[in-house]
């Protein structure tokens, strides 16, 4: 079983601060996705990264896939209260019939 | 486009009762899956299907059955509910093995 560890588990910051969330594994993934989940709803895709070393930007969010495709990070610049939510990373291996393995999530609270 | 629809949204069962959680998608996705989400444990895969007539077990299949008679529907059955099955259940679908998951809004199940 491929495992994904996310850190930190909880993060509470003030509006305007920067933060980074990490997603690490000992396994290689063919692709990795980041999702955001709000209370009472299902996770919603933010981004997919597939190439080692890849960096993708989505407004104030920057996603990076490690060179070895074993880890990823999500950096948020100038966080806003609307960024509050549960952030989940999910990796897919090459030979697991398309199954995704999820990390335990990072709960982010941005206080105004 | 409704996406992935789950019913019911909330359910309370007594130990030993049975029920079926419904999931339907209107995106003609071949791949469908069921996850459970518990505090601090992220999303764990229960069962999945890569197409009509094909199902397979995920990480935590015990106590759950599934069937996939049509592309659109993927019901999850609890034959004899146990308190350990208290959780939030999410159904998800994807277009292909490398595509992102589309989630329903979940069913919150409590077993007393």
Short mmCIF file of C-alpha atoms in Angstrom, two decimals:
data_model
loop_
_atom_site.label_atom_id
_atom_site.label_comp_id
_atom_site.label_asym_id
_atom_site.label_seq_id
_atom_site.Cartn_x
_atom_site.Cartn_y
_atom_site.Cartn_z
CA UNK A 1 0.00 0.00 0.00
CA UNK A 2 1.33 3.41 -0.97
CA UNK A 3 1.16 5.88 1.93
CA UNK A 4 1.04 9.66 1.83
CA UNK A 5 1.89 11.74 4.88
CA UNK A 6 0.70 15.31 5.09
CA UNK A 7 2.04 17.96 7.41
CA UNK A 8 1.07 19.88 9.33
CA UNK A 9 -2.23 18.28 10.32
CA UNK A 10 -3.64 21.60 11.56
CA UNK A 11 -2.64 25.14 10.70
CA UNK A 12 -4.17 28.35 12.07
CA UNK A 13 -2.84 31.64 10.72
CA UNK A 14 -3.78 35.29 10.35
CA UNK A 15 -4.99 36.79 7.11
CA UNK A 16 -2.08 37.92 4.96
CA UNK A 17 0.41 35.31 6.17
CA UNK A 18 2.10 32.76 3.91
CA UNK A 19 2.01 29.01 4.49
CA UNK A 20 3.27 25.74 3.06
CA UNK A 21 1.66 22.30 3.30
CA UNK A 22 3.70 19.19 2.59
CA UNK A 23 2.79 15.79 1.17
CA UNK A 24 5.45 13.09 1.43
CA UNK A 25 5.77 9.42 0.51
CA UNK A 26 8.39 6.73 0.15
CA UNK A 27 6.63 5.61 -3.05
CA UNK A 28 6.82 7.04 -6.54
CA UNK A 29 3.58 8.37 -8.00
CA UNK A 30 2.76 8.79 -11.67
CA UNK A 31 0.62 11.81 -10.78
CA UNK A 32 -0.41 13.70 -7.70
CA UNK A 33 -3.47 15.82 -7.11
CA UNK A 34 -4.41 18.43 -4.55
CA UNK A 35 -8.02 18.81 -3.45
CA UNK A 36 -9.77 21.31 -1.19
CA UNK A 37 -12.78 20.32 0.89
CA UNK A 38 -15.24 22.59 2.67
CA UNK A 39 -17.53 21.40 5.50
CA UNK A 40 -20.51 19.39 4.26
CA UNK A 41 -19.13 19.02 0.75
CA UNK A 42 -16.95 16.63 -1.18
CA UNK A 43 -13.34 17.40 -2.13
CA UNK A 44 -12.83 19.55 -5.21
CA UNK A 45 -9.77 19.31 -7.43
CA UNK A 46 -7.28 22.19 -7.30
CA UNK A 47 -4.47 20.86 -9.49
CA UNK A 48 -2.80 17.77 -10.96
CA UNK A 49 0.99 17.49 -11.27
CA UNK A 50 2.56 14.73 -13.33
CA UNK A 51 6.19 15.64 -14.11
CA UNK A 52 9.03 15.53 -11.58
CA UNK A 53 10.04 19.07 -10.66
CA UNK A 54 6.85 20.54 -12.08
CA UNK A 55 5.58 23.82 -10.62
CA UNK A 56 2.02 25.01 -11.18
CA UNK A 57 0.48 28.27 -10.06
CA UNK A 58 -3.19 28.93 -9.40
CA UNK A 59 -3.51 32.61 -8.40
CA UNK A 60 -1.99 32.74 -4.88
CA UNK A 61 -1.45 28.97 -4.71
CA UNK A 62 1.81 27.37 -5.91
CA UNK A 63 2.10 23.61 -6.25
CA UNK A 64 5.35 21.71 -6.68
CA UNK A 65 6.00 18.06 -7.49
CA UNK A 66 9.31 16.69 -6.25
CA UNK A 67 12.00 15.69 -8.74
CA UNK A 68 11.65 12.03 -7.72
CA UNK A 69 7.82 12.22 -7.81
CA UNK A 70 7.60 11.11 -4.17
CA UNK A 71 6.58 14.40 -2.59
CA UNK A 72 4.71 17.61 -3.22
CA UNK A 73 4.07 20.96 -1.59
CA UNK A 74 1.34 23.57 -1.64
CA UNK A 75 2.32 27.15 -0.87
CA UNK A 76 -0.29 29.85 -0.29
CA UNK A 77 0.77 33.48 -0.44
CA UNK A 78 -1.12 36.15 1.51
CA UNK A 79 -3.75 33.75 2.82
CA UNK A 80 -7.36 34.91 3.00
CA UNK A 81 -10.29 33.66 5.14
CA UNK A 82 -11.75 32.14 1.98
CA UNK A 83 -8.76 29.75 1.86
CA UNK A 84 -10.02 28.07 5.03
CA UNK A 85 -10.69 24.37 4.48
CA UNK A 86 -9.26 20.87 4.42
CA UNK A 87 -6.48 20.36 1.89
CA UNK A 88 -5.89 16.81 0.68
CA UNK A 89 -3.17 15.38 -1.52
CA UNK A 90 -3.80 12.19 -3.50
CA UNK A 91 -1.31 10.11 -5.42
CA UNK A 92 -1.79 7.58 -8.15
CA UNK A 93 0.75 4.87 -8.85
CA UNK A 94 1.58 3.29 -12.16
CA UNK A 95 0.17 -0.16 -11.50
CA UNK A 96 -2.83 0.20 -9.18
CA UNK A 97 -5.67 0.30 -11.69
CA UNK A 98 -6.17 4.01 -11.28
CA UNK A 99 -6.74 3.91 -7.53
CA UNK A 100 -5.85 7.09 -5.65
CA UNK A 101 -4.22 7.08 -2.23
CA UNK A 102 -5.11 10.07 -0.06
CA UNK A 103 -3.12 11.79 2.64
CA UNK A 104 -4.77 12.50 5.99
CA UNK A 105 -5.29 16.15 5.13
CA UNK A 106 -4.30 19.54 6.48
CA UNK A 107 -7.01 21.63 8.14
CA UNK A 108 -6.29 25.30 7.45
CA UNK A 109 -7.97 28.13 9.33
CA UNK A 110 -7.29 31.70 8.21
CA UNK A 111 -8.45 34.27 10.74
CA UNK A 112 -9.43 37.76 9.59
CA UNK B 1 -25.08 18.72 -15.27
CA UNK B 2 -25.67 17.22 -11.82
CA UNK B 3 -22.25 15.49 -11.57
CA UNK B 4 -22.16 12.91 -8.76
CA UNK B 5 -25.34 12.63 -6.70
CA UNK B 6 -25.45 10.83 -3.36
CA UNK B 7 -28.52 9.96 -1.32
CA UNK B 8 -29.41 10.17 1.48
CA UNK B 9 -27.44 13.07 2.93
CA UNK B 10 -27.90 11.87 6.52
CA UNK B 11 -28.81 8.47 7.95
CA UNK B 12 -29.06 6.98 11.44
CA UNK B 13 -29.08 3.20 11.81
CA UNK B 14 -29.23 0.81 14.70
CA UNK B 15 -26.61 -1.92 15.02
CA UNK B 16 -27.53 -4.84 12.79
CA UNK B 17 -29.73 -2.91 10.38
CA UNK B 18 -29.01 -2.90 6.67
CA UNK B 19 -29.18 -0.10 4.14
CA UNK B 20 -27.97 1.02 0.74
CA UNK B 21 -26.21 4.28 0.01
CA UNK B 22 -27.03 5.46 -3.48
CA UNK B 23 -24.60 7.05 -5.94
CA UNK B 24 -25.33 8.18 -9.48
CA UNK B 25 -23.26 10.12 -12.01
CA UNK B 26 -24.34 11.63 -15.31
CA UNK B 27 -20.89 12.21 -16.83
CA UNK B 28 -20.56 8.77 -18.46
CA UNK B 29 -17.50 8.05 -16.32
CA UNK B 30 -16.24 4.47 -16.38
CA UNK B 31 -14.48 4.58 -13.02
CA UNK B 32 -16.45 4.92 -9.77
CA UNK B 33 -15.41 4.47 -6.17
CA UNK B 34 -16.56 4.69 -2.56
CA UNK B 35 -14.52 6.28 0.22
CA UNK B 36 -15.12 6.75 3.91
CA UNK B 37 -13.77 9.78 5.74
CA UNK B 38 -13.01 9.68 9.44
CA UNK B 39 -11.39 12.42 11.55
CA UNK B 40 -7.61 12.40 11.20
CA UNK B 41 -7.66 9.51 8.73
CA UNK B 42 -8.26 11.17 5.40
CA UNK B 43 -10.17 9.27 2.74
CA UNK B 44 -9.97 5.48 2.66
CA UNK B 45 -11.04 3.48 -0.36
CA UNK B 46 -13.79 0.93 0.29
CA UNK B 47 -14.64 -0.47 -3.16
CA UNK B 48 -14.17 0.66 -6.71
CA UNK B 49 -15.30 -0.19 -10.22
CA UNK B 50 -13.54 0.34 -13.54
CA UNK B 51 -16.69 -0.26 -15.57
CA UNK B 52 -20.16 -1.80 -15.57
CA UNK B 53 -20.07 -5.37 -14.28
CA UNK B 54 -16.60 -4.99 -12.72
CA UNK B 55 -15.94 -4.28 -9.05
CA UNK B 56 -12.95 -4.71 -6.76
CA UNK B 57 -11.99 -4.19 -3.14
CA UNK B 58 -10.14 -1.19 -1.78
CA UNK B 59 -8.33 -0.71 1.53
CA UNK B 60 -11.30 -1.23 3.89
CA UNK B 61 -13.92 -3.45 2.16
CA UNK B 62 -15.12 -5.53 5.11
CA UNK B 63 -18.79 -5.04 5.95
CA UNK B 64 -19.62 -3.45 2.60
CA UNK B 65 -20.88 -4.79 -0.73
CA UNK B 66 -21.14 -3.09 -4.10
CA UNK B 67 -22.48 -3.81 -7.56
CA UNK B 68 -22.22 -1.99 -10.89
CA UNK B 69 -25.05 -3.01 -13.18
CA UNK B 70 -25.00 0.27 -15.13
CA UNK B 71 -22.37 2.90 -15.91
CA UNK B 72 -24.38 5.52 -14.02
CA UNK B 73 -25.05 3.83 -10.68
CA UNK B 74 -22.77 2.41 -7.98
CA UNK B 75 -24.69 1.61 -4.77
CA UNK B 76 -22.93 0.72 -1.51
CA UNK B 77 -24.64 -1.81 0.75
CA UNK B 78 -24.18 -2.27 4.47
CA UNK B 79 -25.58 -5.71 5.29
CA UNK B 80 -25.38 -5.50 9.10
CA UNK B 81 -24.39 -2.06 10.35
CA UNK B 82 -21.86 -1.71 13.18
CA UNK B 83 -20.89 1.38 15.23
CA UNK B 84 -17.44 1.22 13.58
CA UNK B 85 -19.14 2.11 10.30
CA UNK B 86 -20.16 5.53 11.63
CA UNK B 87 -18.49 7.83 9.13
CA UNK B 88 -18.98 10.17 6.21
CA UNK B 89 -19.17 8.28 2.93
CA UNK B 90 -18.15 9.79 -0.39
CA UNK B 91 -18.80 8.46 -3.85
CA UNK B 92 -16.48 9.60 -6.65
CA UNK B 93 -16.13 9.07 -10.37
CA UNK B 94 -13.45 9.77 -12.96
CA UNK B 95 -13.33 9.73 -16.74
CA UNK B 96 -10.22 7.57 -16.95
CA UNK B 97 -7.53 6.13 -14.71
CA UNK B 98 -5.39 9.29 -14.82
CA UNK B 99 -8.17 11.84 -14.59
CA UNK B 100 -9.15 13.69 -11.40
CA UNK B 101 -11.93 12.42 -9.16
CA UNK B 102 -15.33 14.10 -9.04
CA UNK B 103 -16.93 13.70 -5.62
CA UNK B 104 -20.49 13.75 -4.41
CA UNK B 105 -21.40 15.75 -1.31
CA UNK B 106 -21.33 12.76 0.99
CA UNK B 107 -23.64 10.74 3.22
CA UNK B 108 -23.19 11.17 6.97
CA UNK B 109 -23.99 7.82 8.59
CA UNK B 110 -24.37 7.23 12.32
CA UNK B 111 -24.75 3.72 13.70
CA UNK B 112 -25.95 3.49 17.29
#
